[in-house]
Coordinates of N, CA and C in Angstrom, one line a residue:
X276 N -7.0 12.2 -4.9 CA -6.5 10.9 -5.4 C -5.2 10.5 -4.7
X277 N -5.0 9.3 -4.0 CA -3.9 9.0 -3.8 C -3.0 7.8 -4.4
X278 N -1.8 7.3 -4.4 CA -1.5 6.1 -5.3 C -1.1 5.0 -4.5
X279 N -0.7 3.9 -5.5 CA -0.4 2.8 -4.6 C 1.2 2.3 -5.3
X280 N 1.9 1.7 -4.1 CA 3.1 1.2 -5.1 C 3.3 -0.2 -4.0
X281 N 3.7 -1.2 -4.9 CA 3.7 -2.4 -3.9 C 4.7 -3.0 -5.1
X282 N 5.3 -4.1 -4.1 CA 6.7 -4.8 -4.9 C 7.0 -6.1 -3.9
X283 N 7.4 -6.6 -4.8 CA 8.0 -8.3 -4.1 C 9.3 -8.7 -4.9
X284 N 9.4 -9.6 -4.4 CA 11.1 -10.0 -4.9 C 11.0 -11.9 -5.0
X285 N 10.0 -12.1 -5.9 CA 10.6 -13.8 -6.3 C 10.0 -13.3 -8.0
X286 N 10.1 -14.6 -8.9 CA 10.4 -15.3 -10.4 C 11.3 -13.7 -10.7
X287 N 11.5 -14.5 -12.2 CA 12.8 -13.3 -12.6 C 12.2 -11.7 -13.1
X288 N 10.5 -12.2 -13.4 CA 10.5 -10.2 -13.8 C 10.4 -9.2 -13.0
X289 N 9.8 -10.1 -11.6 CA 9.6 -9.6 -10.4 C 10.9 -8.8 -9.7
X290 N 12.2 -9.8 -9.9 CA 13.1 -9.2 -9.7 C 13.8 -8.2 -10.9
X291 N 13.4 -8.6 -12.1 CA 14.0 -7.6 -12.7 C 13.3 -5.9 -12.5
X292 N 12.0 -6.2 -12.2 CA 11.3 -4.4 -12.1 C 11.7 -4.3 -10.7
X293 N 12.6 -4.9 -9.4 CA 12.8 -4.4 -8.8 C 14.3 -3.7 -9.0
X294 N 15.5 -4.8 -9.2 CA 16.5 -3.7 -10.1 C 16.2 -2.6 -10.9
X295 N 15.4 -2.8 -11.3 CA 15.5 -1.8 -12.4 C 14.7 -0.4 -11.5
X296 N 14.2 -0.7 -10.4 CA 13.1 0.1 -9.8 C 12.1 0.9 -10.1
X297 N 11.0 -0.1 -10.6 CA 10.0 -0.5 -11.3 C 9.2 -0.7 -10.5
X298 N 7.6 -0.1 -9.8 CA 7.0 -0.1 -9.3 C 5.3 0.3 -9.7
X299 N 4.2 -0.8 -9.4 CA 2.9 -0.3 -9.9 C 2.7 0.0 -9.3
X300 N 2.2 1.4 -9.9 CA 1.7 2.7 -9.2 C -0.4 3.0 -9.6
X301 N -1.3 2.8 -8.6 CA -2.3 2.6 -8.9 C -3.2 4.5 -8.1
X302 N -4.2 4.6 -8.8 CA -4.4 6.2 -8.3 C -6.1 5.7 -8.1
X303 N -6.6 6.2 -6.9 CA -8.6 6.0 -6.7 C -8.8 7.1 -6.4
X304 N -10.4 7.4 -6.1 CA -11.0 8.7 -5.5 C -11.3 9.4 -7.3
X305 N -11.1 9.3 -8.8 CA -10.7 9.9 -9.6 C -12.0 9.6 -10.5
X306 N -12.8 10.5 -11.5 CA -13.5 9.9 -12.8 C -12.6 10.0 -13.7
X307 N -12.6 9.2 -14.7 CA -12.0 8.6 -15.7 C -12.9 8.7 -17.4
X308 N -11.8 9.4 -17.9 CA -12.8 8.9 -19.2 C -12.9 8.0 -19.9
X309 N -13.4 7.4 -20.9 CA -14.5 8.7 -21.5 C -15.7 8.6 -20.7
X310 N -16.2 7.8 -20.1 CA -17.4 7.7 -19.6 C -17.5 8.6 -18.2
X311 N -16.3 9.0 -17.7 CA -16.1 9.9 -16.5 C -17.2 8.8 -15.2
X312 N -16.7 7.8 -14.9 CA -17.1 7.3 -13.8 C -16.1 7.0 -12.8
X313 N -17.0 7.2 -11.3 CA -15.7 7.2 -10.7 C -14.8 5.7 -10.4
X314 N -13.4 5.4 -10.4 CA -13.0 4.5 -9.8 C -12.0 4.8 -8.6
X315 N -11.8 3.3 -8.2 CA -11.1 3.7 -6.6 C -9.6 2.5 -7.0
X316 N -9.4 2.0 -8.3 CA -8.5 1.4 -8.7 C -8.0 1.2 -10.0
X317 N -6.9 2.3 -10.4 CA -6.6 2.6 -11.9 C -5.3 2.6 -11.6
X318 N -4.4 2.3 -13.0 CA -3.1 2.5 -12.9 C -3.2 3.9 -13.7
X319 N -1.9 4.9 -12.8 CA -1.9 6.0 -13.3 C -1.0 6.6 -14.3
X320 N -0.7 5.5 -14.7 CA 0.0 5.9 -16.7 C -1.0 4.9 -17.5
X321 N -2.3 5.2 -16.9 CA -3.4 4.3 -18.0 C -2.9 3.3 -18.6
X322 N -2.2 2.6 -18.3 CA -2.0 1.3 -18.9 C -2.0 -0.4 -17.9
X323 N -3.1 -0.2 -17.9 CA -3.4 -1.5 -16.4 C -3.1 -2.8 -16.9
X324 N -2.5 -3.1 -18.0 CA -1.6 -4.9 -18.1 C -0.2 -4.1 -18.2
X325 N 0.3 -2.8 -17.6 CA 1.5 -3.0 -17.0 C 1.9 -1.0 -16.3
X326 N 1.2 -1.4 -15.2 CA 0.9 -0.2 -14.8 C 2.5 0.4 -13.5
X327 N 4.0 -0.2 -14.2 CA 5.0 0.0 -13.5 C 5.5 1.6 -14.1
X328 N 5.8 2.0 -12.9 CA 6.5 3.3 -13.1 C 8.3 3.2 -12.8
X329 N 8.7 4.0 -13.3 CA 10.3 3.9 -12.9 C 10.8 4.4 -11.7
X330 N 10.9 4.3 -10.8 CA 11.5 5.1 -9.5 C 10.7 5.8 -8.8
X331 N 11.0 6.8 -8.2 CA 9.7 8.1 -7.8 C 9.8 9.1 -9.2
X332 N 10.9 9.4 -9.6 CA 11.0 10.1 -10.8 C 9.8 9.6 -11.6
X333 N 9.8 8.7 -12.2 CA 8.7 7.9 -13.0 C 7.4 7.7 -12.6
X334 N 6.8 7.8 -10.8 CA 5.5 7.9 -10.1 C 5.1 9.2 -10.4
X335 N 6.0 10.5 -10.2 CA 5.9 11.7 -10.4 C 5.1 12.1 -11.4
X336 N 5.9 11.5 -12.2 CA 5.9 12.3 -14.2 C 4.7 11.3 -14.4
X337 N 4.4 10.3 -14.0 CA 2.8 10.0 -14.5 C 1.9 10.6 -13.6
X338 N 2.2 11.0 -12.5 CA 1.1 11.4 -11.7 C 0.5 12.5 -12.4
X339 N 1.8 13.5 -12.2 CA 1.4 14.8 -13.1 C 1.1 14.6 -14.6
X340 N 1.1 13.6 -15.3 CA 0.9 13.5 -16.8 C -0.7 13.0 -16.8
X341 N -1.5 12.4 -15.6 CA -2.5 11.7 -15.5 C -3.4 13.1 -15.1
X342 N -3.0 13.7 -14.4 CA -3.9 15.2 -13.7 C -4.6 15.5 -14.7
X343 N -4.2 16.0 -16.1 CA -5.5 16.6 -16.9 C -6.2 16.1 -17.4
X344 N -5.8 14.7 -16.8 CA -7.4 13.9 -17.8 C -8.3 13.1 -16.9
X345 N -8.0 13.5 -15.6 CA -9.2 12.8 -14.3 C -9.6 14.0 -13.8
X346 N -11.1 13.3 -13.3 CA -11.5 14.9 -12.3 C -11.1 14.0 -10.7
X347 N -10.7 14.8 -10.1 CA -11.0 13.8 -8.8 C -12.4 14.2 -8.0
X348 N -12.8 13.0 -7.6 CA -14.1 12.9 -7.0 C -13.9 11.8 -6.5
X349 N -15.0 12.0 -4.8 CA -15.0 11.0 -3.7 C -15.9 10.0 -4.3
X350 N -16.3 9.5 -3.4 CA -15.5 9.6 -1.8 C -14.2 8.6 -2.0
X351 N -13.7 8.4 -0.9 CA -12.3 8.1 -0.8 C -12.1 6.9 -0.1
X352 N -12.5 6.0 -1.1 CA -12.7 4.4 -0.7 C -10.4 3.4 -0.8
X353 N -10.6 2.8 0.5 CA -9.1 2.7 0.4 C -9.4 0.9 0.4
X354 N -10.5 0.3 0.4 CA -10.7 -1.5 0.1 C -10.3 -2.0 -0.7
X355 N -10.9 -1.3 -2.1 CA -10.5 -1.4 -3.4 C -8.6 -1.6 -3.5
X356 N -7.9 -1.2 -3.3 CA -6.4 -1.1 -3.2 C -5.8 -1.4 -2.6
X357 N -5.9 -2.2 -1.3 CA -6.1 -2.9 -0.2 C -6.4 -4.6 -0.7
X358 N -7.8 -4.1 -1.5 CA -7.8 -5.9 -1.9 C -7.2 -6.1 -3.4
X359 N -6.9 -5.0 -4.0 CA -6.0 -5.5 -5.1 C -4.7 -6.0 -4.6
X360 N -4.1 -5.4 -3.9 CA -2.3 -6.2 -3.2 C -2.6 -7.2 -2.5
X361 N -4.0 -7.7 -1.7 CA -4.0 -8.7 -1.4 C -4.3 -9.8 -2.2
X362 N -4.9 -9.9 -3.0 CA -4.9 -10.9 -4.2 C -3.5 -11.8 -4.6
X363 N -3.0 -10.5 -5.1 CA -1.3 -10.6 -5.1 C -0.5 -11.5 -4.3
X364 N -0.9 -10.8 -2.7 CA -0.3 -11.4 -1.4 C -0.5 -12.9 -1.4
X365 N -1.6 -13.5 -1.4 CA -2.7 -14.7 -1.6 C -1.9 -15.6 -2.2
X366 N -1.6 -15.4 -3.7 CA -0.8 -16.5 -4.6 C 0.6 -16.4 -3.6
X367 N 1.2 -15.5 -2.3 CA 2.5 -16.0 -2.2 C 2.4 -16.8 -1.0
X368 N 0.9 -17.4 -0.4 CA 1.2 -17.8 0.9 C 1.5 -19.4 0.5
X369 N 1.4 -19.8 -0.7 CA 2.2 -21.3 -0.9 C 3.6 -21.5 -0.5
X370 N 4.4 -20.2 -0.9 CA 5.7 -20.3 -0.2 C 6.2 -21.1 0.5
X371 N 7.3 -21.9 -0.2 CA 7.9 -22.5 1.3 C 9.2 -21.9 1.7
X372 N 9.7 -20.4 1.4 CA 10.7 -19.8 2.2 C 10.5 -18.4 2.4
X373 N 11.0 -17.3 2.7 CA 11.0 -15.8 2.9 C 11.2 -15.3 2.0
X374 N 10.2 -15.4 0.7 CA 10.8 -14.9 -0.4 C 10.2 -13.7 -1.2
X375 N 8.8 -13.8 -0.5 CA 7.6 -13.0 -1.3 C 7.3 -11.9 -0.1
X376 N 7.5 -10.7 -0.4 CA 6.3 -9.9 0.8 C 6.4 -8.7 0.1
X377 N 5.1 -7.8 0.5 CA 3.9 -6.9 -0.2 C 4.4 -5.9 0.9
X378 N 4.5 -4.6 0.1 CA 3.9 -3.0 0.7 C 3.1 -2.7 -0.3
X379 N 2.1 -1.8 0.9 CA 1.3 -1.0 -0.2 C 1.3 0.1 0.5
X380 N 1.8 1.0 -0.2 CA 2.0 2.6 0.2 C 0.8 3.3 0.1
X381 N -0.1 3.7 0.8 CA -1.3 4.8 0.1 C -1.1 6.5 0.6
X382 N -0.8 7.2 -0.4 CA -0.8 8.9 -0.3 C -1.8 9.5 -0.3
X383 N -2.4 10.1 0.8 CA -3.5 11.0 0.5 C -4.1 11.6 1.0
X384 N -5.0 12.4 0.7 CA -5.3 14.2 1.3 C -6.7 13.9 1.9
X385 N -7.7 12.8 1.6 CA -8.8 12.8 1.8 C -9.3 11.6 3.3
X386 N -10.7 11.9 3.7 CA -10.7 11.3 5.1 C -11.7 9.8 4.1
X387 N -11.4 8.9 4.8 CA -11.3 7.7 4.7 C -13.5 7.4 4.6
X388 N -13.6 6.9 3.4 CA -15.1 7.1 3.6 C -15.6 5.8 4.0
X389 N -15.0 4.8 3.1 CA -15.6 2.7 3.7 C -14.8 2.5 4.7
X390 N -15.1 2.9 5.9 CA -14.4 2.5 7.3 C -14.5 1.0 7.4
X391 N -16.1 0.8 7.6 CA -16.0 -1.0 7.8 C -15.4 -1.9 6.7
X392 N -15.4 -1.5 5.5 CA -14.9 -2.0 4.0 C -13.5 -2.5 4.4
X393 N -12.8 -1.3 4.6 CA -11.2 -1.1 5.2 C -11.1 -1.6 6.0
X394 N -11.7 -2.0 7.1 CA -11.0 -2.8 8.4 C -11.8 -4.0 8.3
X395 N -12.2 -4.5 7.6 CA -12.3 -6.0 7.0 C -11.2 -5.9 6.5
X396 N -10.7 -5.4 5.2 CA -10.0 -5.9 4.3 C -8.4 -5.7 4.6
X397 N -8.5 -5.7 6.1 CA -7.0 -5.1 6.7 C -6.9 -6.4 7.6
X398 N -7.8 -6.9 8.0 CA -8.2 -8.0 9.0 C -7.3 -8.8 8.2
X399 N -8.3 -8.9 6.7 CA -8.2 -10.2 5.9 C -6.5 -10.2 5.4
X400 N -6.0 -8.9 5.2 CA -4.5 -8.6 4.6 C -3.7 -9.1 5.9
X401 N -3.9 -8.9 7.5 CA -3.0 -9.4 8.0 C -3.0 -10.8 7.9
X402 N -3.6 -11.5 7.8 CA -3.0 -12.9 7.0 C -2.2 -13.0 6.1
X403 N -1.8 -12.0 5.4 CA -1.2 -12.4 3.9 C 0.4 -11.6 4.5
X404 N 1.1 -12.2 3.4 CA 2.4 -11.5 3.6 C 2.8 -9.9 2.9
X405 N 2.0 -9.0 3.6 CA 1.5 -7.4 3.0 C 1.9 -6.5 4.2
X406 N 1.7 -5.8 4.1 CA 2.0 -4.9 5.1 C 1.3 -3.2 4.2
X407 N 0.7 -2.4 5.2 CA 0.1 -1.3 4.3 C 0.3 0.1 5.2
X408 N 1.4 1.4 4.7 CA 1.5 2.3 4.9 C 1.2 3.4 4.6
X409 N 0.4 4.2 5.0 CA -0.8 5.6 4.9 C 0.1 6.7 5.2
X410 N 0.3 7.1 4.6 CA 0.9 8.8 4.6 C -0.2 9.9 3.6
X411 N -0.7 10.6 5.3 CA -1.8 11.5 5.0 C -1.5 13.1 4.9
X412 N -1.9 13.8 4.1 CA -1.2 15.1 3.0 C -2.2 15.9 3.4
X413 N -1.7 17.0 4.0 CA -2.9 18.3 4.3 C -3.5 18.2 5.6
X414 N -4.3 19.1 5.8 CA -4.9 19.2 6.8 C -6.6 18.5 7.5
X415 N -6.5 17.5 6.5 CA -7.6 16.7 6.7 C -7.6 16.0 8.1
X416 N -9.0 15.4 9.1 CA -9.1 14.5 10.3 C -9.4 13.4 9.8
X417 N -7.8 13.4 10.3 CA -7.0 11.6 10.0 C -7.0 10.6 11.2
X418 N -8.6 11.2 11.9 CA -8.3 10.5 13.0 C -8.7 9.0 13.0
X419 N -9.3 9.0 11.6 CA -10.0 7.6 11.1 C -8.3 6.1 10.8
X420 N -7.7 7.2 10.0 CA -6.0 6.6 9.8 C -5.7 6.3 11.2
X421 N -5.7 7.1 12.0 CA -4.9 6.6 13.2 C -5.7 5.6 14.0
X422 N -6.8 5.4 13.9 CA -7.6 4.0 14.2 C -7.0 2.7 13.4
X423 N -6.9 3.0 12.4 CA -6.1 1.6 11.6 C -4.6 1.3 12.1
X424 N -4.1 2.4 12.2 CA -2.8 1.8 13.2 C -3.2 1.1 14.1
X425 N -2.7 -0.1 14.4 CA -3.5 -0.9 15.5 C -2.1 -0.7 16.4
X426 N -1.5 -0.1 16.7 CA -0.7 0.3 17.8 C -0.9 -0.1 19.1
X427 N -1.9 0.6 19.5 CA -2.4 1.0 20.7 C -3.4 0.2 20.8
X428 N -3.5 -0.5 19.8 CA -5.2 -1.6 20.2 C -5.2 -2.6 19.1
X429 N -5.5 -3.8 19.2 CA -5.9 -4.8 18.6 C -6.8 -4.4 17.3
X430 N -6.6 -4.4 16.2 CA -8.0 -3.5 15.0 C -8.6 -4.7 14.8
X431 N -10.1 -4.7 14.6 CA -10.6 -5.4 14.6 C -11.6 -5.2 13.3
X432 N -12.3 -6.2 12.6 CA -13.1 -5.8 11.2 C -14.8 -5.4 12.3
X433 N -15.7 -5.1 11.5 CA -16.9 -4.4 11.8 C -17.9 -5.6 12.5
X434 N -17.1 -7.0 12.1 CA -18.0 -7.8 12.6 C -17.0 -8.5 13.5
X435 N -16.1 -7.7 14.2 CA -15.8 -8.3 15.8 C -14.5 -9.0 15.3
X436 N -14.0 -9.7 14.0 CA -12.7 -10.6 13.9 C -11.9 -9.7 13.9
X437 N -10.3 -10.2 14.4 CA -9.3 -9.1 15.2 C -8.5 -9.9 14.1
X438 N -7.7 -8.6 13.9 CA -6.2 -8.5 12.8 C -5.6 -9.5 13.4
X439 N -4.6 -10.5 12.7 CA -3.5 -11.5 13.6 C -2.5 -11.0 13.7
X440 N -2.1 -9.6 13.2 CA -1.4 -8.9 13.3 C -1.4 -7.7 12.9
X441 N -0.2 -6.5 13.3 CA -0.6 -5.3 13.0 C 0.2 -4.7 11.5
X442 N -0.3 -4.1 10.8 CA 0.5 -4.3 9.4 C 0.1 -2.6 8.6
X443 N -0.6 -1.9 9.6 CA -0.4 -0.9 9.5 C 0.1 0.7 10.1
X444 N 0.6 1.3 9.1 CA 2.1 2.3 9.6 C 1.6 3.3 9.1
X445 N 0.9 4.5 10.4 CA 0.1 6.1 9.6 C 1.1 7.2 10.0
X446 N 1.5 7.9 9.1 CA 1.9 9.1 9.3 C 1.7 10.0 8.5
X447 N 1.1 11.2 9.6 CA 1.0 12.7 9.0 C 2.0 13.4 8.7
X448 N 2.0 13.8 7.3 CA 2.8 14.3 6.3 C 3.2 15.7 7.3
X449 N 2.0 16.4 7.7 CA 1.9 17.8 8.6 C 3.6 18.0 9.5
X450 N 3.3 17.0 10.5 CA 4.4 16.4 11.4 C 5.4 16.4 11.0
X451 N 5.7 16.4 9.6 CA 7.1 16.4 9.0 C 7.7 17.5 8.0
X452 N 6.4 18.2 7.7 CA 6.4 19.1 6.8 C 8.0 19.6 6.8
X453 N 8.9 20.4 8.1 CA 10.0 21.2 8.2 C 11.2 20.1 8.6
X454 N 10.7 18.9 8.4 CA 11.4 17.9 8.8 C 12.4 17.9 8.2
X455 N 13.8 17.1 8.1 CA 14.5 16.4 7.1 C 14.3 15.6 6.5
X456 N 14.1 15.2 5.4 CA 13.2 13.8 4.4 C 14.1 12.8 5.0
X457 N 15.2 12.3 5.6 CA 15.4 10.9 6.6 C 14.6 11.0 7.7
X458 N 14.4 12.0 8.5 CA 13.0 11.7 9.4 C 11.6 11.2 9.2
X459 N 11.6 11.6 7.7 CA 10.2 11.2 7.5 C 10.4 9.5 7.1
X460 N 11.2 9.5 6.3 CA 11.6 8.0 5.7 C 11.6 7.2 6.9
X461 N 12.4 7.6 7.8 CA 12.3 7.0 9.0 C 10.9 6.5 10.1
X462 N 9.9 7.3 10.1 CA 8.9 7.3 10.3 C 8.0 6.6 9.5
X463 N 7.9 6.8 8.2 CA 7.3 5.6 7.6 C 7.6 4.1 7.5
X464 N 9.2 3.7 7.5 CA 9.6 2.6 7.6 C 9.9 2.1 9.1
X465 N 9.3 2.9 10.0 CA 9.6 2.2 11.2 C 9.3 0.5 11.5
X466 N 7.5 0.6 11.0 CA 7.3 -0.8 11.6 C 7.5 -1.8 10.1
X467 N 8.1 -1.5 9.2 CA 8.0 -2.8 8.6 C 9.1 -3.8 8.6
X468 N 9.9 -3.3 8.8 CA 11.3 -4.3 9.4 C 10.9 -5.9 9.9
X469 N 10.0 -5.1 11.0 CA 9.6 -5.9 12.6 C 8.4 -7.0 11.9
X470 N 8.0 -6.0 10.6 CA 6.2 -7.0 10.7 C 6.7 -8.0 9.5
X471 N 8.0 -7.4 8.5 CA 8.5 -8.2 7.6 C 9.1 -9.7 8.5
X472 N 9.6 -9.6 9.4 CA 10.4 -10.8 10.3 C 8.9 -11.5 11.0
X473 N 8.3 -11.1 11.2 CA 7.0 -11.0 12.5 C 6.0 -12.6 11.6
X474 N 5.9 -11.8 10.2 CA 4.6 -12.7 9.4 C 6.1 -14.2 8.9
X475 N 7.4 -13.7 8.5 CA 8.0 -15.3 8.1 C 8.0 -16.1 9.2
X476 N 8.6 -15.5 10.5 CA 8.2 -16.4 11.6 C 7.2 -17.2 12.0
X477 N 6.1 -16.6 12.1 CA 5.2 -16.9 12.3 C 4.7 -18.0 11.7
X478 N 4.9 -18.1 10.8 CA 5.1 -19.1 9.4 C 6.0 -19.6 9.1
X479 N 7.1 -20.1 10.2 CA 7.8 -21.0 10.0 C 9.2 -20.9 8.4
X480 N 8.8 -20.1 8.2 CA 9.7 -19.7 6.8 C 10.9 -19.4 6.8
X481 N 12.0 -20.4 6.3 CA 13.3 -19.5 6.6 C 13.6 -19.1 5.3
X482 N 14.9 -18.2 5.6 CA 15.7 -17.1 4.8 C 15.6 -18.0 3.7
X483 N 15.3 -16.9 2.1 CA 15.9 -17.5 1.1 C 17.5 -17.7 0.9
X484 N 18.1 -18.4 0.0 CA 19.9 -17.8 -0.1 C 19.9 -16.7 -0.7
X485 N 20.9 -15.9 -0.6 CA 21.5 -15.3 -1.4 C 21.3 -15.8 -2.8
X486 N 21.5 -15.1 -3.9 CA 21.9 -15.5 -5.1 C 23.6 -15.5 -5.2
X487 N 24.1 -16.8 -5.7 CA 26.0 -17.1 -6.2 C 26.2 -17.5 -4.7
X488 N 25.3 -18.1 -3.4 CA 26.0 -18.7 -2.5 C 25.8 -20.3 -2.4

């Protein structure tokens, strides 16, 4: 099972769960009771009309408070979580400033099963103002993740239409294991800086103010 955390910064609750550092934290790959079926999109302190966690502290202590009541079971669908933040993303392309943009973090141990599912729904997210970061755990072949980096190549969906941009950031957890946790942080936040400036431009969008200027 891996989770999701995504956050934006416009109306006031939006910004208050970011002060307060408040993040929905979403877990797939898992059966669920009571009916034990699998899903690939749950909040993981079971409460999905408000599935925010408090910090990593708070993603932690639900992750592990969620463990004895799911089994995990594949396969390990990443569309589902992918098209929930873009939904999200969608309502902010009315925008008329830099005020709205999406990460979606995904953690996880397992190799990627809806390949074409996922590179449609990565296609359709580089449109939106999202951006989606894969940090892969264990020794699994992540060579499917390193295809969705569009780095080195244009990603394209199953039916030939090309990303307008590149909005995905993979790194193996492995690589860092003996690291210093700023190296890793560093590694994961490399490209979104670039892709957060990349998509307002693009779109003509300037800077919101400050708040009190």
């Amino acid at each position: 099972m891996a989770f999701m955390l995504s956050d934006n910064k416009d109306t006031t609750k939006q910004k208050n769960a970011i002060r307060d550092k408040l993040f929905p934290a979403l877990g797939f790959g898992a059966q669920l009771p009571p009916d034990w079926k699998v899903s690939h999109e749950f909040a993981i302190n079971f409460n999905p009309t408000s599935p925010f966690c408090s910090g990593v502290e708070g993603i932690i202590e639900a992750y592990s408070a969620c463990l004895p009541h799911i089994r995990f079971y594949g396969p390990t669908n990443f569309s589902p979580i992918i098209n929930h933040v873009a939904r999200f993303a969608t309502q902010a392309t009315t925008q008329d400033a830099a005020a709205q943009y999406f990460t979606l973090l995904i953690i996880t141990d397992g190799v990627i099963s809806d390949m074409d599912e996922t590179r449609h729904a990565i296609v359709q997210a580089s449109k939106l103002p999202m951006s989606i970061i894969i940090i892969g755990v264990g020794n699994a072949d992540f060579s499917a993740m390193e295809f969705l980096d569009g780095d080195n190549r244009v990603l394209r969906s199953h039916t030939g239409e090309e990303a307008s941009r590149d909005i995905v950031q993979f790194v193996p957890f492995r690589e860092f294991r003996n690291a210093p946790k700023e190296t890793l942080a560093k590694a994961v936040l490399a490209e979104l800086p670039q892709q957060v400036v990349d998509y307002f431009k693009n779109h003509n969008l300037p800077p919101t103010k400050a708040e009190g200027v």
